[in-house]
XYZ file of C-alpha atoms in Angstrom:
627
model
C -0.163 0.121 0.371
C 2.846 2.302 1.072
C 4.844 1.546 -2.080
C 1.545 2.486 -4.126
C 1.049 5.237 -2.779
C 5.070 6.310 -3.311
C 4.442 5.735 -7.305
C 1.153 7.067 -7.057
C 3.071 10.572 -5.705
C 6.315 10.167 -8.046
C 4.067 10.151 -10.923
C 2.330 13.420 -10.070
C 5.262 15.202 -9.105
C 6.802 13.884 -13.440
C 3.256 14.562 -14.621
C 3.516 18.441 -12.844
C 7.359 19.032 -14.252
C 6.021 17.796 -17.669
C 3.802 20.231 -17.795
C 6.171 22.946 -16.016
C 8.233 22.228 -18.773
C 5.888 21.644 -21.504
C 4.304 24.961 -20.908
C 7.517 27.005 -20.364
C 8.698 25.507 -23.805
C 5.051 26.857 -25.391
C 6.282 29.758 -24.913
C 9.365 29.939 -26.735
C 9.670 31.421 -29.849
C 10.777 28.845 -32.515
C 12.507 30.675 -35.266
C 14.252 29.092 -38.508
C 15.311 31.682 -40.352
C 12.784 35.002 -42.072
C 9.720 34.854 -40.569
C 6.760 37.660 -40.274
C 4.326 36.358 -37.045
C 4.215 39.160 -34.845
C 5.624 37.771 -31.497
C 2.752 39.021 -28.720
C 1.473 35.407 -28.662
C 4.771 34.037 -27.232
C 5.672 37.659 -25.224
C 5.391 37.316 -21.342
C 3.934 41.026 -20.527
C 4.152 43.003 -17.130
C 2.869 46.420 -16.554
C 4.687 48.363 -13.910
C 1.920 49.809 -11.808
C 4.158 50.334 -8.766
C 6.213 53.226 -11.414
C 9.542 52.084 -9.351
C 10.037 48.217 -9.936
C 13.602 47.612 -10.728
C 15.137 44.670 -13.109
C 15.883 42.875 -9.557
C 12.236 42.893 -8.950
C 11.547 42.138 -13.088
C 14.047 38.903 -12.659
C 12.267 37.837 -9.347
C 9.151 37.880 -10.785
C 10.625 36.026 -13.847
C 12.359 33.235 -11.197
C 8.638 32.716 -10.044
C 6.968 32.379 -13.162
C 4.803 35.258 -12.009
C 5.480 37.794 -14.611
C 2.834 36.408 -17.359
C -0.405 38.398 -17.268
C -3.185 37.401 -19.117
C -5.184 41.173 -19.257
C -2.483 41.724 -22.007
C -0.375 38.576 -23.410
C -2.161 39.011 -26.028
C -3.050 42.171 -26.539
C -1.138 44.331 -28.910
C -3.091 47.979 -27.534
C -2.207 48.531 -24.475
C -3.938 52.014 -24.963
C -3.230 55.124 -22.621
C -0.501 53.574 -20.817
C 1.651 55.670 -18.664
C 3.674 53.112 -16.729
C 6.810 51.116 -17.796
C 5.866 47.891 -19.671
C 8.059 45.068 -19.697
C 8.763 42.471 -22.087
C 9.947 38.640 -21.804
C 10.655 36.757 -24.641
C 12.669 33.217 -24.743
C 13.684 32.482 -28.671
C 15.210 29.132 -30.327
C 17.159 28.763 -33.311
C 14.958 25.762 -35.063
C 17.614 26.614 -38.008
C 20.631 24.310 -38.783
C 22.637 27.061 -39.036
C 23.392 30.196 -37.128
C 21.721 33.545 -37.471
C 21.518 36.952 -36.928
C 18.245 38.100 -35.788
C 16.372 41.933 -35.521
C 13.882 42.155 -32.745
C 11.956 45.218 -34.025
C 9.120 46.938 -32.127
C 7.000 49.173 -34.719
C 6.304 51.940 -31.963
C 6.260 55.397 -30.853
C 7.675 54.616 -27.327
C 10.318 57.106 -26.294
C 12.707 54.118 -25.140
C 13.923 50.776 -24.958
C 16.055 49.149 -22.352
C 17.071 45.745 -23.260
C 18.396 43.182 -20.291
C 19.712 39.588 -21.760
C 20.267 36.643 -20.103
C 23.907 35.255 -19.804
C 25.525 32.791 -18.057
C 22.436 32.687 -15.375
C 22.752 36.251 -15.089
C 21.190 38.708 -16.535
C 23.054 41.872 -17.965
C 21.825 45.479 -19.819
C 22.977 45.187 -23.192
C 21.204 48.186 -25.440
C 19.770 51.390 -24.887
C 16.888 52.686 -28.024
C 15.737 55.943 -27.982
C 13.189 56.988 -30.722
C 14.649 60.561 -30.914
C 17.748 59.279 -32.289
C 18.550 59.904 -36.115
C 19.177 56.670 -38.300
C 22.626 57.161 -38.751
C 23.075 57.481 -34.639
C 21.413 53.680 -33.950
C 22.782 50.420 -33.573
C 20.216 49.108 -36.034
C 19.809 51.385 -38.581
C 15.945 50.851 -39.531
C 12.912 52.881 -38.599
C 11.779 50.950 -36.366
C 13.740 50.522 -32.511
C 15.638 47.022 -33.406
C 17.940 44.630 -31.249
C 20.267 42.636 -33.193
C 20.417 38.822 -31.766
C 23.069 36.401 -32.447
C 21.867 32.740 -32.421
C 23.678 29.596 -33.389
C 21.971 26.211 -34.136
C 19.704 25.039 -31.135
C 20.469 27.952 -29.022
C 17.967 29.992 -26.854
C 18.328 33.230 -25.655
C 16.204 34.984 -22.984
C 15.622 38.848 -23.447
C 13.715 41.266 -21.556
C 12.703 44.567 -22.757
C 11.273 47.651 -20.614
C 9.144 49.724 -22.977
C 8.893 53.286 -21.481
C 6.019 55.089 -23.879
C 4.346 57.728 -22.148
C 2.882 60.301 -24.352
C 1.511 58.147 -27.250
C -0.836 54.729 -27.285
C 0.823 51.770 -26.706
C 0.066 49.903 -29.582
C 2.819 48.048 -31.995
C 3.456 45.584 -33.713
C 6.496 43.844 -33.036
C 8.475 40.844 -35.105
C 11.945 38.879 -35.413
C 13.606 37.922 -38.465
C 16.543 38.368 -40.471
C 18.466 41.296 -41.270
C 18.384 40.850 -45.046
C 14.820 39.745 -45.108
C 13.506 42.674 -42.630
C 15.682 45.613 -45.139
C 14.127 43.956 -48.340
C 10.716 44.381 -46.828
C 11.418 48.228 -45.649
C 12.899 48.626 -49.169
C 9.554 48.006 -50.554
C 8.005 49.624 -48.139
C 9.898 52.731 -48.727
C 8.894 53.139 -52.120
C 5.357 52.465 -51.273
C 4.732 54.858 -48.669
C 7.200 57.740 -50.772
C 5.550 57.916 -53.386
C 2.476 58.544 -52.218
C 3.931 61.086 -49.667
C 5.794 62.282 -52.754
C 2.563 62.451 -54.312
C 1.275 64.728 -51.691
C 4.055 66.897 -51.623
C 3.634 67.837 -55.433
C 0.125 68.516 -55.013
C 0.571 70.867 -51.942
C 2.875 72.732 -54.049
C 0.414 73.002 -56.998
C -1.772 74.174 -54.353
C 0.518 76.814 -52.960
C 1.657 77.706 -56.405
C -2.563 78.435 -57.212
C -2.794 80.318 -54.137
C 0.402 83.123 -54.959
C -1.322 83.741 -58.308
C -4.882 83.392 -57.677
C -4.614 84.461 -54.286
C -8.027 82.306 -52.877
C -7.367 81.269 -49.457
C -8.518 77.666 -50.553
C -5.223 76.851 -51.913
C -3.640 78.088 -49.042
C -6.097 76.041 -46.890
C -4.940 73.028 -49.453
C -1.728 73.098 -48.902
C -1.424 73.249 -45.646
C -3.980 70.232 -45.523
C -1.600 68.108 -47.637
C 1.668 69.688 -45.789
C -0.237 67.848 -42.333
C -1.392 64.494 -44.172
C 2.006 64.631 -44.800
C 3.776 65.142 -41.584
C 1.387 62.567 -40.399
C 2.596 59.873 -42.479
C 6.057 60.392 -42.127
C 5.401 60.076 -37.835
C 3.088 57.301 -38.384
C 4.494 55.263 -41.181
C 8.322 56.230 -41.242
C 8.744 57.537 -37.690
C 10.531 60.266 -39.380
C 13.774 58.391 -39.767
C 13.627 59.962 -43.405
C 14.655 62.914 -42.056
C 18.302 63.095 -42.150
C 18.981 66.874 -40.940
C 19.151 66.643 -37.274
C 17.205 70.365 -36.883
C 14.360 69.213 -39.131
C 14.109 65.984 -37.533
C 13.816 67.168 -33.857
C 11.645 69.415 -35.108
C 9.359 66.776 -36.467
C 9.808 64.891 -33.559
C 8.340 67.057 -31.317
C 4.963 67.341 -33.206
C 1.638 64.560 -31.943
C 0.049 63.335 -34.759
C -3.478 63.692 -32.902
C -3.814 67.699 -32.460
C -2.390 67.396 -35.821
C -5.009 65.248 -37.136
C -7.576 67.185 -35.399
C -5.920 70.480 -36.940
C -6.493 68.637 -40.540
C -10.464 67.588 -40.200
C -10.539 71.612 -39.239
C -8.784 72.593 -42.381
C -11.012 69.775 -44.738
C -13.813 71.647 -42.972
C -13.557 74.787 -44.011
C -12.566 73.309 -47.588
C -15.891 71.712 -47.347
C -17.492 74.469 -46.543
C -15.804 76.945 -49.551
C -16.912 74.180 -51.813
C -20.741 73.380 -50.678
C -21.489 76.823 -49.798
C -23.991 77.744 -46.934
C -27.667 76.118 -47.958
C -30.419 77.806 -46.512
C -30.973 74.562 -44.316
C -27.501 74.681 -43.144
C -27.356 78.204 -42.149
C -29.817 77.953 -38.880
C -26.485 75.264 -38.094
C -24.277 77.963 -39.092
C -23.471 79.082 -35.966
C -23.314 75.872 -34.061
C -20.744 74.346 -37.143
C -18.836 78.011 -36.884
C -18.704 77.384 -33.230
C -17.088 73.741 -33.580
C -15.135 74.832 -35.960
C -13.318 77.341 -34.270
C -13.087 75.648 -31.261
C -11.339 72.772 -32.985
C -9.117 74.675 -34.503
C -7.801 76.780 -31.198
C -7.499 73.317 -29.635
C -5.539 72.049 -32.447
C -2.872 74.649 -32.634
C -2.937 75.151 -28.584
C -2.417 71.757 -28.492
C 0.570 71.719 -31.114
C 2.625 74.640 -29.454
C 1.806 73.085 -25.935
C 3.192 70.175 -26.971
C 5.996 71.493 -28.826
C 7.289 73.095 -26.088
C 7.069 71.091 -23.509
C 7.365 67.405 -25.138
C 9.461 66.084 -22.367
C 7.508 67.123 -19.549
C 4.338 65.703 -20.918
C 3.148 61.988 -19.884
C -0.264 59.645 -19.415
C 0.316 59.905 -15.223
C -0.554 63.701 -15.232
C -4.158 64.819 -15.074
C -3.634 67.576 -17.707
C -2.359 65.430 -20.240
C -4.517 62.950 -20.158
C -7.193 65.816 -20.513
C -5.761 67.168 -23.840
C -5.591 64.058 -25.356
C -9.367 63.176 -24.461
C -10.596 66.763 -26.005
C -8.651 66.567 -29.229
C -9.558 63.192 -29.598
C -13.556 63.922 -29.061
C -13.587 67.063 -30.955
C -12.483 65.012 -34.081
C -15.702 62.961 -33.827
C -17.162 66.280 -33.440
C -15.425 68.393 -36.118
C -16.067 64.712 -38.845
C -19.620 65.005 -37.859
C -20.548 68.304 -37.926
C -18.691 67.898 -41.868
C -20.857 64.973 -42.671
C -23.676 66.878 -41.547
C -23.202 70.008 -43.801
C -22.811 67.759 -46.570
C -25.996 66.052 -45.626
C -27.805 69.231 -45.683
C -26.791 69.987 -49.375
C -27.655 66.706 -50.501
C -31.210 66.928 -49.096
C -31.640 70.431 -50.064
C -30.091 69.557 -54.059
C -31.793 66.518 -54.069
C -28.572 64.446 -54.815
C -28.514 62.093 -51.946
C -26.194 59.416 -53.839
C -23.340 61.776 -54.173
C -23.919 63.139 -50.648
C -23.790 59.540 -49.085
C -20.884 58.701 -51.206
C -18.863 61.945 -50.579
C -20.063 61.240 -46.469
C -18.675 57.351 -47.005
C -15.449 58.726 -48.037
C -15.393 61.612 -45.239
C -16.134 58.798 -42.580
C -13.365 56.312 -43.624
C -10.944 57.896 -45.327
C -10.021 61.019 -43.397
C -6.376 61.762 -41.700
C -8.094 61.063 -38.307
C -9.708 58.287 -39.007
C -5.698 57.195 -40.362
C -4.073 57.848 -37.363
C -6.875 56.378 -35.187
C -6.702 53.018 -36.553
C -2.906 53.264 -36.597
C -3.079 54.496 -32.575
C -5.408 51.068 -32.382
C -8.267 53.490 -31.051
C -10.375 52.211 -33.683
C -9.489 49.513 -35.742
C -11.932 49.712 -38.951
C -9.572 48.686 -41.226
C -6.954 46.046 -41.353
C -3.185 47.602 -41.872
C -1.477 45.950 -45.147
C 1.494 46.533 -47.054
C 1.500 48.143 -50.001
C -1.522 49.786 -48.376
C -4.308 50.205 -50.357
C -6.174 53.189 -47.721
C -3.003 55.245 -49.541
C -4.868 55.115 -52.990
C -8.371 56.070 -51.596
C -6.908 58.598 -49.913
C -4.723 59.726 -52.892
C -8.060 59.674 -55.229
C -10.113 61.499 -52.674
C -7.391 63.991 -52.680
C -7.308 64.365 -56.171
C -11.260 64.604 -56.007
C -11.344 67.519 -53.266
C -8.945 69.080 -55.518
C -10.981 68.978 -58.547
C -14.263 70.050 -56.494
C -12.257 73.249 -55.300
C -11.247 74.059 -58.540
C -14.885 73.809 -59.670
C -16.212 76.003 -57.440
C -13.520 78.229 -57.490
C -14.369 78.484 -61.611
C -18.015 78.859 -60.342
C -17.636 81.914 -57.652
C -15.193 83.728 -60.367
C -17.935 82.997 -62.956
C -20.059 84.948 -60.211
C -18.107 87.559 -58.972
C -17.538 88.435 -63.057
C -21.136 88.507 -63.511
C -21.087 90.720 -60.884
C -18.801 93.069 -61.705
C -20.514 93.280 -65.423
C -23.501 94.680 -63.035
C -22.213 96.870 -60.872
C -20.754 97.917 -64.270
C -23.507 98.449 -66.017
C -25.518 100.063 -62.610
C -22.606 102.820 -62.517
C -22.782 103.289 -66.711
C -26.607 104.299 -65.814
C -25.650 106.479 -63.346
C -23.159 108.005 -64.936
C -25.385 108.793 -67.893
C -28.393 109.755 -65.676
C -25.914 112.340 -64.020
C -25.080 113.257 -67.527
C -28.610 113.793 -68.105
C -28.895 115.591 -65.277
C -25.831 117.992 -65.866
C -27.110 118.330 -69.423
C -30.749 119.721 -68.619
C -28.932 121.816 -65.576
C -26.859 123.698 -68.623
C -30.753 123.649 -70.533
C -31.740 125.863 -67.259
C -28.860 128.082 -67.255
C -28.631 128.675 -70.457
C -32.125 129.561 -71.053
C -31.368 131.877 -67.645
C -29.015 133.356 -69.147
C -30.429 134.045 -72.528
C -34.532 134.926 -70.954
C -32.977 137.013 -68.130
C -29.028 138.211 -67.922
C -29.070 138.521 -71.970
C -32.562 140.367 -72.110
C -30.888 142.740 -69.000
C -27.844 143.557 -70.871
C -29.526 143.836 -74.354
C -31.798 146.694 -72.926
C -28.453 148.472 -71.380
C -27.032 148.098 -74.531
C -29.566 149.747 -76.029
C -30.104 152.586 -73.567
C -26.469 153.595 -73.164
C -25.864 154.273 -77.101
C -28.854 155.906 -77.002
C -27.965 158.071 -74.511
C -24.500 158.220 -73.818
C -23.132 158.434 -77.450
C -20.108 160.673 -76.550
C -18.640 157.559 -73.700
C -17.013 155.226 -76.389
C -15.351 153.032 -73.115
C -19.020 152.116 -71.391
C -20.807 151.362 -75.114
C -17.140 148.960 -75.563
C -17.396 147.727 -71.630
C -21.238 147.140 -72.305
C -20.895 145.419 -75.623
C -17.714 143.574 -74.506
C -20.316 141.913 -71.667
C -23.181 141.618 -74.219
C -20.458 139.346 -76.582
C -19.322 137.052 -73.436
C -22.834 136.504 -72.178
C -23.493 135.394 -75.685
C -20.226 132.965 -76.081
C -21.124 131.403 -72.627
C -24.394 130.739 -74.199
C -23.274 128.965 -77.606
C -20.378 127.438 -75.199
C -23.309 125.661 -72.866
C -25.692 125.181 -75.781
C -22.818 123.209 -77.757
C -22.892 121.003 -74.507
C -26.724 120.571 -74.424
C -27.922 120.203 -78.203
C -27.589 116.782 -79.530
C -29.144 117.934 -82.957
C -25.674 119.197 -84.290
C -23.188 116.188 -85.599
C -20.077 115.373 -83.782
C -18.123 117.437 -86.201
C -20.403 120.294 -86.092
C -20.194 120.557 -82.557
C -16.393 120.522 -82.369
C -15.891 122.650 -85.392
C -17.799 125.182 -83.269
C -15.829 124.202 -80.158
C -12.579 125.059 -81.962
C -14.159 128.284 -83.657
C -15.128 129.561 -80.014
C -11.888 128.403 -78.934
C -10.118 130.205 -82.037
C -11.475 133.478 -81.258
C -10.180 133.574 -77.869
C -6.232 131.947 -78.401
C -3.882 132.431 -80.599
C -3.538 128.825 -81.334
C -4.003 127.322 -84.716
C -6.396 124.382 -84.470
C -6.666 121.488 -87.350
C -9.735 119.781 -87.774
C -9.415 116.199 -89.529
C -12.682 114.068 -89.589
C -12.976 110.397 -90.998
C -15.558 108.030 -90.908
C -19.412 107.765 -90.737
C -20.936 109.560 -87.439
C -24.083 107.572 -88.218
C -22.461 104.386 -86.450
C -21.961 106.292 -83.620
C -24.514 106.509 -80.661
C -25.458 109.646 -78.693
C -24.005 108.642 -75.370
C -20.719 107.709 -77.361
C -20.684 111.162 -79.226
C -21.089 112.598 -75.932
C -18.236 110.641 -74.251
C -16.190 111.821 -77.307
C -16.966 115.846 -77.506
C -16.148 115.673 -73.042
C -12.951 114.503 -74.365
C -12.104 116.208 -76.852
C -12.820 119.287 -74.986
C -11.492 118.837 -71.615
C -7.907 117.725 -73.476
C -8.526 121.039 -75.380
C -9.256 123.069 -72.588
C -6.098 121.415 -70.582
C -3.800 122.424 -73.763
C -5.182 126.497 -73.344
C -4.641 126.478 -69.536
C -1.041 124.558 -69.564
C 0.965 123.787 -72.830
C 1.779 126.621 -73.987
C 1.217 125.181 -78.144
C 1.010 127.092 -80.851
C -0.471 124.478 -82.972
C -3.050 121.789 -82.400
C -4.716 119.326 -84.633
C -7.755 116.964 -83.978
C -8.250 113.135 -85.575
C -11.386 111.688 -85.396
C -10.966 108.541 -87.426
C -14.448 105.724 -87.283
C -13.824 102.388 -89.120
C -13.985 99.434 -86.651
C -13.103 101.554 -83.955
C -13.393 105.256 -82.928
C -9.824 106.543 -83.051
C -9.576 109.877 -81.485
C -6.453 111.712 -82.051
C -4.954 114.843 -80.645
C -1.515 116.301 -81.047
C 0.094 119.547 -79.818
C 3.339 121.350 -80.346
C 3.299 122.765 -76.148
C 6.097 122.377 -73.597
C 4.432 118.656 -72.109
C 3.941 117.331 -69.160
C 4.917 114.332 -66.577
C 2.022 111.875 -66.759
C 2.995 110.214 -63.665
C 2.593 113.409 -61.540
C 0.011 114.533 -63.471
C -2.455 111.269 -62.644
C -0.987 111.906 -59.086
C -1.993 115.343 -58.759
C -4.979 116.906 -57.162
C -6.075 117.654 -60.987
C -9.183 115.839 -61.584
C -8.707 116.158 -65.938
C -6.540 113.380 -66.500
C -8.928 111.426 -63.981
C -11.663 111.921 -65.785
C -10.696 111.698 -69.289
C -9.354 108.245 -68.103
C -12.743 106.981 -66.008
C -14.876 108.092 -69.433
C -12.583 106.270 -71.699
C -13.052 102.965 -68.775
C -16.379 103.370 -69.223
C -16.939 102.882 -72.708
C -14.420 100.073 -72.804
C -11.726 101.765 -74.472
C -7.939 102.672 -74.223
C -5.846 105.674 -73.353
C -2.681 106.216 -74.544
C -0.172 109.294 -73.772
C 3.192 110.338 -75.353
C 4.661 113.576 -73.563
C 7.832 115.452 -74.645
C 8.842 119.078 -74.644
C 7.537 120.264 -77.991
C 5.101 117.392 -79.018
C 1.869 115.764 -77.090
C 0.220 113.062 -78.534
C -3.156 111.576 -76.717
C -4.817 108.686 -78.620
C -7.988 107.265 -77.086
C -9.551 104.012 -78.529
C -12.616 103.307 -78.154
C -14.630 100.429 -79.331
C -17.473 101.344 -82.333
C -20.198 98.814 -80.343
C -18.790 99.020 -76.928
C -20.336 96.607 -74.457
């Protein structure tokens, strides 16, 4: 009976020992050359919630087999973790030859501390930092990689302390040969680099369009693409493609979360420009604008604070956790109001299919969704390489660019129509003002003729009859009468449409010929019946303005006036006076030249002036059938 109990006890002990050994061996990662397996199934994980555990404590837990934590052993995403995380991995080279391996962590962790077991003792062997340039790393890859050398059937135990205080702890980790790793990385760099290069070219084109057109939407699109490029550099390439130390330091201080919020805010402003404000959406405009401004403020504020105080921030602080959650929730809010704006427009325009398509694109393929998926917060698509997400995003950017161009063309067309309407309105107002002026001149001419003219004539008659011997008084009265008559005729020339433009200019020249020593020549070629009354008035007023300026300032001896009517009206006036400085004349307080330019502009014409001492030529071209 005793013998049987001993046998049973021995068998139980053996079974228990075999179970332990098999359990331990089950967690051994047996590698045989290149592999692409994620190591989480073989890792034993412990999160140091005490915050101050040393490696001696970890070694003690390993010896007591207390390091294994069921809560984290099968999870790639630990989330917002302010504590240090310890990973234990036992590796066995199952290949028949010796191999070099790289154990790589694709993570945004700040640092990795590596311990290896050698001759039953644990030794600290490596320290890896994320903020190191690629050229300064022991293993020159974008991932934090630990070199491992294994001979045939050799086993090695490694413990890694991972410190990740400012990003979600969501990492892919693998162990493969350097050749396999570098071959895969080469393909990956070409794939991601192609898309980043495409986004960069699109952003530069948008910046050039903004410089040319000065339309803010092109500048917004430029910044939108630039933010996406920085996020892709951070999330995909871990910024290692940047080799310049200062630029690398700067980009490393940008956090992808506030950048993603900034991207969706810019995206909202672009969508607002493309779709404008609908009648239904105007009622929600204040709420939409408030949410947009709040998101924009929080993103910019968070970017600046993180940039300045990155090393002092971590998830153990209430303020940093609050910063993370506010930015995260605002991303969902901004995406929601963007989608709602598109839905309201599609309902009003009754184009629901296009609205649903655009909404799906906005929800699934945007910088925020890309970041949330990579950080493990919202896993709605599987990360694959080549990453088809980029192809869709690239098409989306092209689609948005086309919509911006369409909206810009439509806005420009509306603006052009408004400018035409405004010009027509100004022209109508000008004609109305001219009509009022003509009526006033007619009234003044009638008053001069009927009242003052009659009075002067009566005085002249009385003086002539009663003061025949006073020749001086008679001459003064005669000159006054002639002046009144000349002034009346001058007003009558302005107000009468009964005479032709040729007759009116000849009358004007005859009037000026009598009061000045200038010799005038008038050349008229063409069919005057082709001119409208408004155009004829404009030409006469311009001619009168120029001749008056010549009389006042030119000190000329000869003046030639030519009017040519063919496919357009051409007025050419030349004099041999002292000339003038065109720039000073345009900048001066006088209205003569400015009035001429404005009158010609109102008839869609052009003015060309050449002035030197001894010769001044003014050429005015006005379309015969002006718009």
